[in-house]
CSV table of C-alpha atoms in Angstrom, one decimal:
chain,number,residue,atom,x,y,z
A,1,UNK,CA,205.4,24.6,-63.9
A,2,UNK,CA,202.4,23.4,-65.7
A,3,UNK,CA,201.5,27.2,-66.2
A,4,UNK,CA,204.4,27.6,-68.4
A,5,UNK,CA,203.2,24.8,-70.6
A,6,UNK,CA,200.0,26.2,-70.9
A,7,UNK,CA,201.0,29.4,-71.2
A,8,UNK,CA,203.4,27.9,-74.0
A,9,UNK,CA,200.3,26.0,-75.8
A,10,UNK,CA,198.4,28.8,-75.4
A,11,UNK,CA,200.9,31.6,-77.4
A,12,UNK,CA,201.5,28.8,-79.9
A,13,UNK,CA,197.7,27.9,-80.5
A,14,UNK,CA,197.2,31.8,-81.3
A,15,UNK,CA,200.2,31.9,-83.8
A,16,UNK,CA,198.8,28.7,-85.9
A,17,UNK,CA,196.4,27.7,-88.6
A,18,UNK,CA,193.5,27.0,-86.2
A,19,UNK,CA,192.8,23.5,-88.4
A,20,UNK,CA,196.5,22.6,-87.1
A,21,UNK,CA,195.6,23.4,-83.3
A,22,UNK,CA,195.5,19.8,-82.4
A,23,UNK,CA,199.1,19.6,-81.6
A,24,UNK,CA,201.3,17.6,-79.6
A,25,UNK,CA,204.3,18.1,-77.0
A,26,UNK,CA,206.5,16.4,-79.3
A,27,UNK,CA,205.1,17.9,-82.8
A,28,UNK,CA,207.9,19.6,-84.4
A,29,UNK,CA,207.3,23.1,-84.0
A,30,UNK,CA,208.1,24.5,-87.4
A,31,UNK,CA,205.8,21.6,-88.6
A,32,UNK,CA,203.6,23.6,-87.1
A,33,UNK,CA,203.7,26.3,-89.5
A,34,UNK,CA,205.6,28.7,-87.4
A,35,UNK,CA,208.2,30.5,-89.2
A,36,UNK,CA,211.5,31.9,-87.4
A,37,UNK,CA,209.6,35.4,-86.9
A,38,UNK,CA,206.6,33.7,-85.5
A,39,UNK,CA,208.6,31.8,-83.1
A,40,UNK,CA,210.8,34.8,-82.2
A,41,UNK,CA,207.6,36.8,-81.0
A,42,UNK,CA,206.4,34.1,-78.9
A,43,UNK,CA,210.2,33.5,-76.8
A,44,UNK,CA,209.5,37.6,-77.1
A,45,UNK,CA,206.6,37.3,-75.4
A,46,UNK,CA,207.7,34.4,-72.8
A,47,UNK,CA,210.5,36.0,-72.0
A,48,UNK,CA,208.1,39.6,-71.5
A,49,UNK,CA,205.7,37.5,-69.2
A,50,UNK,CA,208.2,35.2,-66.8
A,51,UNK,CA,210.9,38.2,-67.2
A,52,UNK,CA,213.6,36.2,-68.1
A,53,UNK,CA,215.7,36.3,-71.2
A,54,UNK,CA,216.3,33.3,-73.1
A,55,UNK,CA,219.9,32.6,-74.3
A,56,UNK,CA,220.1,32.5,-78.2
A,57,UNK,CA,221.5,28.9,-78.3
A,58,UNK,CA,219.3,27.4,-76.0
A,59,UNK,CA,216.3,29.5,-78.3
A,60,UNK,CA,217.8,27.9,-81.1
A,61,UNK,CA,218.3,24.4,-80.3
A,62,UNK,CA,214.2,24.2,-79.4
A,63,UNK,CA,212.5,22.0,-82.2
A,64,UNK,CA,209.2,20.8,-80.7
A,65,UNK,CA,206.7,22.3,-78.2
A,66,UNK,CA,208.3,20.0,-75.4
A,67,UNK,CA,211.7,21.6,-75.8
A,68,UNK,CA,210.3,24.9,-76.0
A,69,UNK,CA,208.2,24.5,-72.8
A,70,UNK,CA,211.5,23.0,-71.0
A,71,UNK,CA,214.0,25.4,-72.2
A,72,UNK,CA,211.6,28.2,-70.3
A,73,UNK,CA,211.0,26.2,-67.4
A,74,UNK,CA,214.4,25.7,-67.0
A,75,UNK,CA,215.3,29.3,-67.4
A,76,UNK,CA,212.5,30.9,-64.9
A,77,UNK,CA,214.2,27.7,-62.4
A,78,UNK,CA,217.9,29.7,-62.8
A,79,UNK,CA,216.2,33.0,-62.8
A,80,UNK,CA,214.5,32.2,-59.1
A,81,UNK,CA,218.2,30.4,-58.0
């Protein structure tokens, strides 16, 4: 699963500020600078790339990069049960 978090990273790095790139798993995500639309097109693109679709409460229950990285790991984990 340590793809998904650095697939995660990754699509979050590329949405920032690049002075704010030094993040970590626990920094709050809006923090971050992301706003709602900015985080929408990266579950968008998540969900494109592990082909899953993440359920609207779980997507909006995520505040920091940890939650976000475990909310799709545990999603691709049902999707392959």
């Amino acid at each position: 699963m340590d793809t998904i978090k650095s697939n995660i990273i990754q699509y979050i790095s590329e949405s920032i500020d690049p002075s704010m790139a030094d993040f970590e798993l626990e920094t709050d995500i809006r923090s971050l600078g992301l706003t709602s639309m900015k985080i929408l097109h990266i579950v968008m693109r998540v969900e494109k790339r592990y082909n899953i679709v993440l359920p609207d409460d779980v997507t909006f229950k995520i505040k920091t990069v940890s939650d976000f990285v475990e909310a799709i790991e545990n999603e691709v984990r049902a999707e392959s049960t």
